PDB file of C-alpha atoms in Angstrom:
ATOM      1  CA  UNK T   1     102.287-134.979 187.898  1.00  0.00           C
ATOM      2  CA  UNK T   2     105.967-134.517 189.114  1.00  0.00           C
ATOM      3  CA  UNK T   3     108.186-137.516 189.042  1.00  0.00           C
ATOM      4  CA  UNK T   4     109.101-138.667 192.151  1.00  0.00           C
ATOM      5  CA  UNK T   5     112.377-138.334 193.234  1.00  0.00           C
ATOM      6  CA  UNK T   6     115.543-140.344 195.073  1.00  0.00           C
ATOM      7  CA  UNK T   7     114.768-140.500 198.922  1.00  0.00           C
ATOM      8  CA  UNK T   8     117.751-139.272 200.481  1.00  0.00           C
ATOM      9  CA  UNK T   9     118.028-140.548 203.777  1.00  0.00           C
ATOM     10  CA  UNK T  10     120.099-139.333 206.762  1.00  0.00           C
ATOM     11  CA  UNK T  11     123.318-141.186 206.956  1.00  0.00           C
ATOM     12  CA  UNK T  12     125.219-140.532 210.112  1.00  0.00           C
ATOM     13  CA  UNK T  13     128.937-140.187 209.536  1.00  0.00           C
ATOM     14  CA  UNK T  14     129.909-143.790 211.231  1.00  0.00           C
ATOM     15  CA  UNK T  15     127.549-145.370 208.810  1.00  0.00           C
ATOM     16  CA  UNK T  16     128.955-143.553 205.943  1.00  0.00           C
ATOM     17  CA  UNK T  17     132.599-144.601 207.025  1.00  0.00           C
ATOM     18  CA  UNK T  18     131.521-147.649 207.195  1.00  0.00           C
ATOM     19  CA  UNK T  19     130.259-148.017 203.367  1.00  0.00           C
ATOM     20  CA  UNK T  20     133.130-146.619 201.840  1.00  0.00           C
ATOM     21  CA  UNK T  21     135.943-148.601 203.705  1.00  0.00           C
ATOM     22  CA  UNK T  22     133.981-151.598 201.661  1.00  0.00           C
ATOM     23  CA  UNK T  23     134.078-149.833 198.690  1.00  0.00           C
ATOM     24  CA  UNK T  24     137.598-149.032 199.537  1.00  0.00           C
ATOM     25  CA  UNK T  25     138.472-152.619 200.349  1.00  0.00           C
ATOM     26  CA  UNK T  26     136.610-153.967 197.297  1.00  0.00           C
ATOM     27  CA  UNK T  27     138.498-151.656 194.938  1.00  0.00           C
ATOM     28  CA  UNK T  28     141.811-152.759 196.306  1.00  0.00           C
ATOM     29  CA  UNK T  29     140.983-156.529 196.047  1.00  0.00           C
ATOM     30  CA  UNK T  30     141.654-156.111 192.164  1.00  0.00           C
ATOM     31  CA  UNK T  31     145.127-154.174 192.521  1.00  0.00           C
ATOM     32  CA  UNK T  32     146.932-157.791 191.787  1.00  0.00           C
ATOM     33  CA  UNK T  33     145.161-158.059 188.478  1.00  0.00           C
ATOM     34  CA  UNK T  34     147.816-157.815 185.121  1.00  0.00           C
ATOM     35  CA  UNK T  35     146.091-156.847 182.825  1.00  0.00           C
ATOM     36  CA  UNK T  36     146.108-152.791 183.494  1.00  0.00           C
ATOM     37  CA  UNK T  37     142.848-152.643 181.238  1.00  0.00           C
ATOM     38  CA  UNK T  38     140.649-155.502 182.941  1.00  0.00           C
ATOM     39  CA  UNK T  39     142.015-154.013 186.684  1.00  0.00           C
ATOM     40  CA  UNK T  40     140.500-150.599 185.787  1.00  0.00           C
ATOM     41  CA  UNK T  41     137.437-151.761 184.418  1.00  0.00           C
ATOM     42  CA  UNK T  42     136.528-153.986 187.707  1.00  0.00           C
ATOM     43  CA  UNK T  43     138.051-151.189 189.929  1.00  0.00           C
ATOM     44  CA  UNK T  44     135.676-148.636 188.066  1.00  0.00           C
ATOM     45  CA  UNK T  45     132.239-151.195 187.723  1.00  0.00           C
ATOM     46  CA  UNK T  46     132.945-151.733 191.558  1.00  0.00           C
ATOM     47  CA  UNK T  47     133.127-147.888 192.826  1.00  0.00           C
ATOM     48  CA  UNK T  48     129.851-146.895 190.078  1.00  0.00           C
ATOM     49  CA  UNK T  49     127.754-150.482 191.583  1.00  0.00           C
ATOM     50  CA  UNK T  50     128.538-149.338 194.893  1.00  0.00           C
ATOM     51  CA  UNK T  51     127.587-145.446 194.782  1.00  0.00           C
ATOM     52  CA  UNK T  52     123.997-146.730 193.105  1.00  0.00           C
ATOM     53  CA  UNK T  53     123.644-148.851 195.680  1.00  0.00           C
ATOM     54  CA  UNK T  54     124.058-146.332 198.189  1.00  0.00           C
ATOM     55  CA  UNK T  55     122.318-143.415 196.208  1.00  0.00           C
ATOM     56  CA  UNK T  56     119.329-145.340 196.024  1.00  0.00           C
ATOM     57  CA  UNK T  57     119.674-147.224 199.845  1.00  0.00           C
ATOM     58  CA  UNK T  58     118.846-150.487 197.362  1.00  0.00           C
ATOM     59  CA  UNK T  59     117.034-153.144 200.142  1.00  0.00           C
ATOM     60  CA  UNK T  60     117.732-156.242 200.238  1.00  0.00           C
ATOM     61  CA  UNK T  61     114.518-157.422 198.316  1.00  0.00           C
ATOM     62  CA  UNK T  62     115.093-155.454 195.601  1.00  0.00           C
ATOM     63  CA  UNK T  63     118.572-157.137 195.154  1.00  0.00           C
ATOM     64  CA  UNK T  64     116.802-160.036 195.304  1.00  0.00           C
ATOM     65  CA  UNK T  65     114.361-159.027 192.767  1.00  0.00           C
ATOM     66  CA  UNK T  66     117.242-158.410 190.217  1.00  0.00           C
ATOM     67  CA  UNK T  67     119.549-161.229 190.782  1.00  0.00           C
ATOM     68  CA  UNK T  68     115.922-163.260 189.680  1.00  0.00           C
ATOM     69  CA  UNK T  69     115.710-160.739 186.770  1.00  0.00           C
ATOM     70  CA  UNK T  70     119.013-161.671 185.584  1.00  0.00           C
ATOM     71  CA  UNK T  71     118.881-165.307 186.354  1.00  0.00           C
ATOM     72  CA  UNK T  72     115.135-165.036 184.270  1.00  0.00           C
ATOM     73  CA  UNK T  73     117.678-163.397 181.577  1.00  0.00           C
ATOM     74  CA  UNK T  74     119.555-166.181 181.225  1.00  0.00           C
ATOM     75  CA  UNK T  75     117.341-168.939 181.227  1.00  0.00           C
ATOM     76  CA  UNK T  76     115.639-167.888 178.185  1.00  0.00           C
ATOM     77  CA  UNK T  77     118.592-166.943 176.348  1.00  0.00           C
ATOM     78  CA  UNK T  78     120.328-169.755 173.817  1.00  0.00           C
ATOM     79  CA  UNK T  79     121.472-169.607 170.679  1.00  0.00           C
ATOM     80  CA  UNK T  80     118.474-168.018 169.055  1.00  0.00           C
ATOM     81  CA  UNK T  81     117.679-165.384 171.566  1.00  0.00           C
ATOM     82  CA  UNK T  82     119.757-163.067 173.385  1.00  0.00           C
ATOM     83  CA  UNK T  83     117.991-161.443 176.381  1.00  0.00           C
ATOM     84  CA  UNK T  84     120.924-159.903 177.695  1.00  0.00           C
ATOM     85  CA  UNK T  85     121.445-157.521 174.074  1.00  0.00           C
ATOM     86  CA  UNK T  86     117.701-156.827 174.293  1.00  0.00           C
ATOM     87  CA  UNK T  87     118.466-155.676 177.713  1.00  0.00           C
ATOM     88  CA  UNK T  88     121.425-153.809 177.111  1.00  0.00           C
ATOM     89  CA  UNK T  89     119.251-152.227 173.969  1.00  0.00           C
ATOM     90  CA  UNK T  90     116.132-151.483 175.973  1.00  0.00           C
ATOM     91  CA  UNK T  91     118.722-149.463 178.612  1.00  0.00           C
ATOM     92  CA  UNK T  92     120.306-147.610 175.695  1.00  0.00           C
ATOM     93  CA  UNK T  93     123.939-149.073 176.468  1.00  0.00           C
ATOM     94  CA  UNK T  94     124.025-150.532 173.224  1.00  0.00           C
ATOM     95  CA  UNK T  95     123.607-147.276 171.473  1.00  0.00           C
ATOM     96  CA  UNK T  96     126.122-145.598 174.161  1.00  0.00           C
ATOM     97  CA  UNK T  97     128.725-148.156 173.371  1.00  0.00           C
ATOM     98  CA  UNK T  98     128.171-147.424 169.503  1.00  0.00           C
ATOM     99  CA  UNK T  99     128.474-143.964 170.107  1.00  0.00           C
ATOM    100  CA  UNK T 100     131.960-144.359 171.851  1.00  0.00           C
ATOM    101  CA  UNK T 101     133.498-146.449 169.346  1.00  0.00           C
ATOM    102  CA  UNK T 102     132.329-144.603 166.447  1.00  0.00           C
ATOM    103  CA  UNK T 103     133.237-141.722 166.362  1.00  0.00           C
ATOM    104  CA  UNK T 104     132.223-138.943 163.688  1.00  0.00           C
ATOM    105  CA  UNK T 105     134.886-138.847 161.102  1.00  0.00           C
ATOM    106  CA  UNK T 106     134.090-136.401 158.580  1.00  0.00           C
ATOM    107  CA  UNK T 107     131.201-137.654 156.286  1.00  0.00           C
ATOM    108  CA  UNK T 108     131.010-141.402 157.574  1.00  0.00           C
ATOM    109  CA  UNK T 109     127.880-143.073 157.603  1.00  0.00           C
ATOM    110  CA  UNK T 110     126.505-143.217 161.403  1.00  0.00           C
ATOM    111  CA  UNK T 111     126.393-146.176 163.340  1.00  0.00           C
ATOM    112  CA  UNK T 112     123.685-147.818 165.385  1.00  0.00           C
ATOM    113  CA  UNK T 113     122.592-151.146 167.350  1.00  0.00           C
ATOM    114  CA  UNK T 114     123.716-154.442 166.052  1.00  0.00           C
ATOM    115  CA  UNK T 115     120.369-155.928 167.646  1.00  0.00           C
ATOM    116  CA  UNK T 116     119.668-159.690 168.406  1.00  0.00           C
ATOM    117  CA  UNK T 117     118.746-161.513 165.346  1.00  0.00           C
ATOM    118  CA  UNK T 118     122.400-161.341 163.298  1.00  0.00           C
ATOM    119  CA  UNK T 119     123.559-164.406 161.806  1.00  0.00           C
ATOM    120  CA  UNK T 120     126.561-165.871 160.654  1.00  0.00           C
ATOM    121  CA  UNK T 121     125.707-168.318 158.142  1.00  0.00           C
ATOM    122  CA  UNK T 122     123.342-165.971 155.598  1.00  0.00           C
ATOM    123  CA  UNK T 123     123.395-167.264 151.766  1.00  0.00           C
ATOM    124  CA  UNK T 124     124.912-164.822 149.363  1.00  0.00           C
ATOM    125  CA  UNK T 125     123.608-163.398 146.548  1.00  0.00           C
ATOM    126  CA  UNK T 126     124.055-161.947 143.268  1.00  0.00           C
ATOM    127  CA  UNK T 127     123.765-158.136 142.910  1.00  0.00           C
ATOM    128  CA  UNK T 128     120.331-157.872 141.900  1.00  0.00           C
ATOM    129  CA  UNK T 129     119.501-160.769 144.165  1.00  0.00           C
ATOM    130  CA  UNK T 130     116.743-161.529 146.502  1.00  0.00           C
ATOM    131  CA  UNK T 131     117.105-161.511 150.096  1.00  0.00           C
ATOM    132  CA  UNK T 132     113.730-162.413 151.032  1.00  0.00           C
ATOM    133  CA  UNK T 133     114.044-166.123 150.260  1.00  0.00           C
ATOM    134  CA  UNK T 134     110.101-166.898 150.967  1.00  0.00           C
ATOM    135  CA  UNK T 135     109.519-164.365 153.693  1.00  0.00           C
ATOM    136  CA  UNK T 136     106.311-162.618 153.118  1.00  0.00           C
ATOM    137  CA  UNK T 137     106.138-158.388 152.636  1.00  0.00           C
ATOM    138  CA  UNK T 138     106.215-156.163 149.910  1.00  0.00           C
ATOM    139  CA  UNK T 139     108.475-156.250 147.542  1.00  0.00           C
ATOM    140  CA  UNK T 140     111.907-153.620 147.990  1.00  0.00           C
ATOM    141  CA  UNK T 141     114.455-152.198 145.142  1.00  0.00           C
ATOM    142  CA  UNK T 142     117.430-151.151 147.731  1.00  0.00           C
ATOM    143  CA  UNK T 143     120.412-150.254 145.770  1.00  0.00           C
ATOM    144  CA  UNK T 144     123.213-147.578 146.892  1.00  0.00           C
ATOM    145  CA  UNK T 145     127.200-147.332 146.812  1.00  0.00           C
ATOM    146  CA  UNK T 146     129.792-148.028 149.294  1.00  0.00           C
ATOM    147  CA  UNK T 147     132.312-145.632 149.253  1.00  0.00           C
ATOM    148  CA  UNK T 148     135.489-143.929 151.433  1.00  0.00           C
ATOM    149  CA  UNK T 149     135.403-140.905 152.907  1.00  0.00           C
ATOM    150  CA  UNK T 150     137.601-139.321 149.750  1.00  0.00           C
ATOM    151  CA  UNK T 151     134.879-140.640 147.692  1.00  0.00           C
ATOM    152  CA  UNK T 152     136.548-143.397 145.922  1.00  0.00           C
ATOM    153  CA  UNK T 153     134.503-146.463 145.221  1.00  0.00           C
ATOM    154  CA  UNK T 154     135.236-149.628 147.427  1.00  0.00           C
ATOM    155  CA  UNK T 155     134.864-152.315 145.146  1.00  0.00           C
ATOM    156  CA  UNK T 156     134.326-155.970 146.343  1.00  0.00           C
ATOM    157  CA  UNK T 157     132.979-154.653 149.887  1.00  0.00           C
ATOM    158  CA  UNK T 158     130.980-157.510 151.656  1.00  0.00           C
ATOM    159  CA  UNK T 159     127.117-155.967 152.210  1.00  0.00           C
ATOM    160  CA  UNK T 160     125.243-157.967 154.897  1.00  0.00           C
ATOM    161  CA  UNK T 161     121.560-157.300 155.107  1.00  0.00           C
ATOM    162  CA  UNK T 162     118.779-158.591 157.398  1.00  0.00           C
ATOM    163  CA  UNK T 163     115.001-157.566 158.369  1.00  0.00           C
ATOM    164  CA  UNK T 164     111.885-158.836 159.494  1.00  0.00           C
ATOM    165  CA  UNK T 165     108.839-160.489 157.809  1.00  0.00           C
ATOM    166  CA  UNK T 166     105.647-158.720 157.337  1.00  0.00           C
ATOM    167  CA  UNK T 167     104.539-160.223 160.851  1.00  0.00           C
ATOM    168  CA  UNK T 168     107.440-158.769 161.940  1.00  0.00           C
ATOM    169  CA  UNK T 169     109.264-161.547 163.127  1.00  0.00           C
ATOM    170  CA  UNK T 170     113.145-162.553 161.549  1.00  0.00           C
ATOM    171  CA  UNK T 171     113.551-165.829 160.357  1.00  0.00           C
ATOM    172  CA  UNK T 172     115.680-166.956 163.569  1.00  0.00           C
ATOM    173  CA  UNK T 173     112.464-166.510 165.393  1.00  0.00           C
ATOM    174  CA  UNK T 174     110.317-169.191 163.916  1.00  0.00           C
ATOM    175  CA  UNK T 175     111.186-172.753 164.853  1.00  0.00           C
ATOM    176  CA  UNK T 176     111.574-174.900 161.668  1.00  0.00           C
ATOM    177  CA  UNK T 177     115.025-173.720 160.965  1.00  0.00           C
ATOM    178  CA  UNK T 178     114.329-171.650 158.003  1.00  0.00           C
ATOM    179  CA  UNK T 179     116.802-169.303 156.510  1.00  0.00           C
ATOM    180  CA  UNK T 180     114.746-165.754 154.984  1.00  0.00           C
ATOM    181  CA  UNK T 181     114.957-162.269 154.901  1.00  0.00           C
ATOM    182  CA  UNK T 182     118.827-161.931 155.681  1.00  0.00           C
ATOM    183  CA  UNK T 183     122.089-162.828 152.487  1.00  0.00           C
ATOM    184  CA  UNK T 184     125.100-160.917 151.984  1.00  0.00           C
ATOM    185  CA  UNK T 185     126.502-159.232 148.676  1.00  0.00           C
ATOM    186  CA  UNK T 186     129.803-157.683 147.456  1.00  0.00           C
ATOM    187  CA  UNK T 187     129.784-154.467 145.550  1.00  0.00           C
ATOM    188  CA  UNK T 188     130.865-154.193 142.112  1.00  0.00           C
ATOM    189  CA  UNK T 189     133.942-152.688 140.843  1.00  0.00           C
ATOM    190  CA  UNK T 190     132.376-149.204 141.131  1.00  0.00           C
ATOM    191  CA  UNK T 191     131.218-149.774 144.652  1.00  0.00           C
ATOM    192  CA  UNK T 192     127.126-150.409 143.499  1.00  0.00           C
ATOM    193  CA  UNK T 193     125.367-152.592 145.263  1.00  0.00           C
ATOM    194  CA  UNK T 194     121.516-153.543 144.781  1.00  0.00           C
ATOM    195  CA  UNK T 195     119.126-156.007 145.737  1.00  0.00           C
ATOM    196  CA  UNK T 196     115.759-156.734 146.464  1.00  0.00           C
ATOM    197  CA  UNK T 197     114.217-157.084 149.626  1.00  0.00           C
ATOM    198  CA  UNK T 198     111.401-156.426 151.915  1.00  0.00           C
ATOM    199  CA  UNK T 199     109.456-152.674 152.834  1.00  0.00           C
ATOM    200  CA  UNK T 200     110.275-152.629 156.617  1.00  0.00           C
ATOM    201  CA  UNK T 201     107.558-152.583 158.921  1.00  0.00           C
ATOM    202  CA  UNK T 202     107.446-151.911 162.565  1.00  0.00           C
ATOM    203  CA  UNK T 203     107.135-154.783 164.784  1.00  0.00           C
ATOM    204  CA  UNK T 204     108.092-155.466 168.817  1.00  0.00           C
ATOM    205  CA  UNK T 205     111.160-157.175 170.098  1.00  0.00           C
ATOM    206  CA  UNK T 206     110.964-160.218 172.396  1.00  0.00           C
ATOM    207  CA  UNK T 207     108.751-158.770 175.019  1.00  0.00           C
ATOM    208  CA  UNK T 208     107.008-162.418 176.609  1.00  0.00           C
ATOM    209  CA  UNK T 209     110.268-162.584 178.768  1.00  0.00           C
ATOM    210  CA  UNK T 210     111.925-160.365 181.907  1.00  0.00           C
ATOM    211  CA  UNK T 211     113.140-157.038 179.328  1.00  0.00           C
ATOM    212  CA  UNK T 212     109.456-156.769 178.072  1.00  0.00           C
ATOM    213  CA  UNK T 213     108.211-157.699 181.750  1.00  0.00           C
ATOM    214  CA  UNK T 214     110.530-154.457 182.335  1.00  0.00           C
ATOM    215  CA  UNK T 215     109.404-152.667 179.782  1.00  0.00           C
ATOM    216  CA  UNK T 216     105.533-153.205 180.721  1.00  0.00           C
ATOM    217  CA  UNK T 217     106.745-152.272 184.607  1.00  0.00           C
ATOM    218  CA  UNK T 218     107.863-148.927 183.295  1.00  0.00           C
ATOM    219  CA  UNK T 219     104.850-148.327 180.727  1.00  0.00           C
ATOM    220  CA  UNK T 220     107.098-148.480 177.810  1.00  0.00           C
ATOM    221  CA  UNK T 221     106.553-149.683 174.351  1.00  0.00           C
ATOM    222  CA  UNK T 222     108.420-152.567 173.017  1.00  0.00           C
ATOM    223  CA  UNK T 223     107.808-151.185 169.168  1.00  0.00           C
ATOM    224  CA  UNK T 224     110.467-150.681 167.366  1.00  0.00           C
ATOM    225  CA  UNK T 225     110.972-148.251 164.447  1.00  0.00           C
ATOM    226  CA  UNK T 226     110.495-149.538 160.586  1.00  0.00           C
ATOM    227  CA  UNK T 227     114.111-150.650 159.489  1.00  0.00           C
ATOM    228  CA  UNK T 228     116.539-152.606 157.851  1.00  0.00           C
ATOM    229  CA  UNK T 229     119.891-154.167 159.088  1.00  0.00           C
ATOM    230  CA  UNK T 230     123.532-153.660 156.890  1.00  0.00           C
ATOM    231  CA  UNK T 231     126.929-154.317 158.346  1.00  0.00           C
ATOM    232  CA  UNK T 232     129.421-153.387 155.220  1.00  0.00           C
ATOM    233  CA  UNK T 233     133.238-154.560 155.758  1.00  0.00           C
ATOM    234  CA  UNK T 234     136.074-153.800 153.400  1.00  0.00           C
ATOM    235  CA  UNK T 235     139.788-153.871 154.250  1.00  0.00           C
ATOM    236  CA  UNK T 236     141.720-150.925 155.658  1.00  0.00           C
ATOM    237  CA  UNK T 237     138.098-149.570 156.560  1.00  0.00           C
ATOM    238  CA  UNK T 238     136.067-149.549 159.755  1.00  0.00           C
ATOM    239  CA  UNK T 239     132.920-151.851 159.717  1.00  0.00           C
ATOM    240  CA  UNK T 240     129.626-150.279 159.610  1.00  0.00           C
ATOM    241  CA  UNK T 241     126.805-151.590 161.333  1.00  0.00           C
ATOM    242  CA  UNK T 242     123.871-149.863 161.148  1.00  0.00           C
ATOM    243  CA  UNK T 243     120.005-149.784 159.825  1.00  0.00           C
ATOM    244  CA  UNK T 244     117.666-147.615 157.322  1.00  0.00           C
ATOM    245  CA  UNK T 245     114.281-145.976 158.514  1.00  0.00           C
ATOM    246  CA  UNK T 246     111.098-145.201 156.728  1.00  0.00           C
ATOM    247  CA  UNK T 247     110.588-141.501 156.401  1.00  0.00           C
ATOM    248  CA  UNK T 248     106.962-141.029 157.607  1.00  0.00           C
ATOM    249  CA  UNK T 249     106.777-144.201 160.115  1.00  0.00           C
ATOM    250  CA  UNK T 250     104.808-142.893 163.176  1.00  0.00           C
ATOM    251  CA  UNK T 251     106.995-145.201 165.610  1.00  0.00           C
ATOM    252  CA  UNK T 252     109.768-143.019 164.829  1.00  0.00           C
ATOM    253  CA  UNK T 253     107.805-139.882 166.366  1.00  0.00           C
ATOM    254  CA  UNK T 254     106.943-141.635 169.261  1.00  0.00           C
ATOM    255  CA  UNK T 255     109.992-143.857 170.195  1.00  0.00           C
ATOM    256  CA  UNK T 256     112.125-146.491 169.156  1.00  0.00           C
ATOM    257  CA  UNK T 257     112.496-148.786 172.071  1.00  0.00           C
ATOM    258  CA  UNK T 258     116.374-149.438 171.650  1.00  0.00           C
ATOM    259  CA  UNK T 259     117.137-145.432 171.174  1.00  0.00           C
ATOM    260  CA  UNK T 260     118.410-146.809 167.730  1.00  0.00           C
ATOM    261  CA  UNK T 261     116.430-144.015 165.488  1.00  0.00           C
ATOM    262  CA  UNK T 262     118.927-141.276 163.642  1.00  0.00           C
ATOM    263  CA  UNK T 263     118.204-138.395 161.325  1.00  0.00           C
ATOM    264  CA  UNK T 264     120.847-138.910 158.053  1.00  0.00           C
ATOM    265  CA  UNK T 265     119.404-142.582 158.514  1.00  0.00           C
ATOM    266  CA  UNK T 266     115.977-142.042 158.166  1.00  0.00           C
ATOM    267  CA  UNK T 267     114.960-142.728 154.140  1.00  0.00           C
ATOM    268  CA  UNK T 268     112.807-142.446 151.551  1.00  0.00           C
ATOM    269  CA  UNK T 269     110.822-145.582 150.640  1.00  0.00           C
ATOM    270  CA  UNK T 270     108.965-144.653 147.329  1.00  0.00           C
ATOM    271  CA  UNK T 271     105.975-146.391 147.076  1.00  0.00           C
ATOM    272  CA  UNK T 272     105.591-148.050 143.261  1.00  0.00           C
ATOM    273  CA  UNK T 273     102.233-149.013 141.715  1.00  0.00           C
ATOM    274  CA  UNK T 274     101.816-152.636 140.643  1.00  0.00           C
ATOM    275  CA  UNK T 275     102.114-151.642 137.037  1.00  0.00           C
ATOM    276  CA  UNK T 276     105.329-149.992 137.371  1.00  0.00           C
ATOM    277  CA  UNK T 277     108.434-151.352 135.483  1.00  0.00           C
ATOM    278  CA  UNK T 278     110.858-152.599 137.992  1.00  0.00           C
ATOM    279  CA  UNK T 279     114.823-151.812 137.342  1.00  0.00           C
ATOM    280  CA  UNK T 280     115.689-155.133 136.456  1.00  0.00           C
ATOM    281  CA  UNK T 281     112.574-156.415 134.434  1.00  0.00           C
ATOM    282  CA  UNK T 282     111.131-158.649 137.188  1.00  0.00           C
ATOM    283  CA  UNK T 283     107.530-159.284 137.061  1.00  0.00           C
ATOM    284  CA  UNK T 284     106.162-158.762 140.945  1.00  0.00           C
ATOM    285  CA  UNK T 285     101.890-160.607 140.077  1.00  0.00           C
ATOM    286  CA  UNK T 286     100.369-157.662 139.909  1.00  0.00           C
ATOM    287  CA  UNK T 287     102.502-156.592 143.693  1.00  0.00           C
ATOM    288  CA  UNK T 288     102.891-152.825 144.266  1.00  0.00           C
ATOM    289  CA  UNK T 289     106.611-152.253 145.500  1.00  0.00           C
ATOM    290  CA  UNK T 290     108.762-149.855 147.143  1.00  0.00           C
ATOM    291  CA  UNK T 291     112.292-148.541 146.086  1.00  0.00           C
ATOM    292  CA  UNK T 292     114.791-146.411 148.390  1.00  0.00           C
ATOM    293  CA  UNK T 293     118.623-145.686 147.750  1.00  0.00           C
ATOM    294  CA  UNK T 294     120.916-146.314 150.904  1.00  0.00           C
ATOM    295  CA  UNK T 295     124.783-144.357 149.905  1.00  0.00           C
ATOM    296  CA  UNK T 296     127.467-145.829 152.317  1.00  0.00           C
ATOM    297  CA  UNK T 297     130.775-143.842 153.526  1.00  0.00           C
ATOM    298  CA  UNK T 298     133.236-146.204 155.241  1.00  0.00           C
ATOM    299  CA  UNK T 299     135.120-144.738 158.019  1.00  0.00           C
ATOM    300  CA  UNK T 300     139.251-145.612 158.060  1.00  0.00           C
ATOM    301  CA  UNK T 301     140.114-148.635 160.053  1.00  0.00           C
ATOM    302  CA  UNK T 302     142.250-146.704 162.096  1.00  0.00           C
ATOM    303  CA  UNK T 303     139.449-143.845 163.665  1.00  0.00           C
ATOM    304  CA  UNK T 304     137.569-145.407 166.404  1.00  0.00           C
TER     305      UNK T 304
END
């Protein structure tokens, strides 16, 4: 079946004057603002809002429709969800935004979505330490160096990691205020890191609110992709946020929801029998357990 197009109706040339001296007027209306940055970005938003508008002839209940879309957006959100990032996610701005303020820069690891379910206040661990705190999955030997684009070491570099539970929910997401699956380490003087962690699994993002009411509207999955969350910092370097994917997971075939899915990030999680030695001499109960190694390059502060 062909997908239906953009009716283009017949817009007599009054009616078409008429639109634009709006847009016209609308545009000019921010000509007073100081700041030369903010005044281009409003004058811009207003002349791209108004050409949808008028590609599409948007009626009047379909405004409607998505003023109550966003104000449903913003009644859920607090400080636990964020419907608006899930929306910008689902829409692949996120990604888009990464993509413009990341430039390539020679052999820098590649950025992608922050995602809703960050937090501020993880515990911090030893190298060698144990991010899960409780949350349930299979065990996960993640170890890997942070380096510069030169290829010198970056000792001391702050490693924040974060994933979901087996059941594929983060910690933030249940409601008695525990703190699992997410802790931050530094890198030694060599610029190793290791820890253990979880095997990712896939699992859906918030769909039981207006993005996955979207998302079922447009008969699109909410799955995404098998990964886990780092954000690295280090002075004079630029921060890296980004994930690791599990060679082989099927969602990544068929579509990560937030566009968030790319190739030198994709991994290899080994699969380990239970009777395995483990690096560090920890006894797992008879557990099988996966291992993958994650090398960082840290762009230079200074490339955007």
């Amino acid at each position: 079946m062909s997908e239906p197009t953009v009716q283009h109706h017949s817009i007599s040339p009054e009616q078409e004057a008429v639109e634009q001296e709006l847009v016209d007027t609308v545009v000019a209306s921010f000509k007073n603002t100081e700041d030369p940055r903010l005044r281009m970005l409003m004058q811009s938003l207003t002349r791209h809002l108004h050409d949808f508008v008028r590609e599409v002839r948007l009626t009047e209940d379909e405004w409607t429709a998505a003023i109550g879309f966003l104000t449903a957006a913003g009644h859920i959100t607090d400080d636990r969800r964020q419907e608006f990032i899930l929306l910008s996610d689902v829409m692949g701005l996120s990604m888009q935004t990464i993509a413009i303020n990341n430039q390539t820069h020679r052999n820098a690891t590649e950025a992608t979505v922050f995602g809703p379910f960050f937090s501020q206040d993880s515990p911090e661990i030893p190298l060698g330490g144990d991010i899960a705190c409780g949350a349930h999955g299979q065990p996960c030997w993640v170890e890997g160096t942070v380096r510069d684009v030169y290829g010198n070491p970056v000792p001391r570099a702050r490693v924040e990691v974060w994933e979901a539970d087996e059941d594929g929910l983060y910690d933030v997401q249940y409601a008695d205020g525990r703190t699992a699956g997410r802790a931050h380490l530094h890198t030694d003087a060599q610029g190793v890191y290791r820890f253990w962690g979880l095997t990712p699994t896939p699992y859906p993002i918030p769909h039981d609110g207006p993005v996955g009411e979207l998302l079922a509207a447009t008969n699109r999955s909410p799955l995404r992709a098998s990964h886990l969350h780092f954000m690295v910092t280090a002075p004079n370097l630029r921060t890296l946020v980004t994930h690791i994917f599990v060679r082989g997971d099927p969602q990544i075939e068929t579509g990560d929801c937030v566009f968030g899915v790319k190739e030198s990030l994709i991994k290899e999680f080994v699969e380990q029998p239970a009777d395995a030695p483990t690096p560090d001499g920890r006894h797992l109960q008879g557990q099988t357990w996966s291992r993958t190694r994650f090398d960082i390059t840290l762009a230079p502060a200074a490339v955007g």
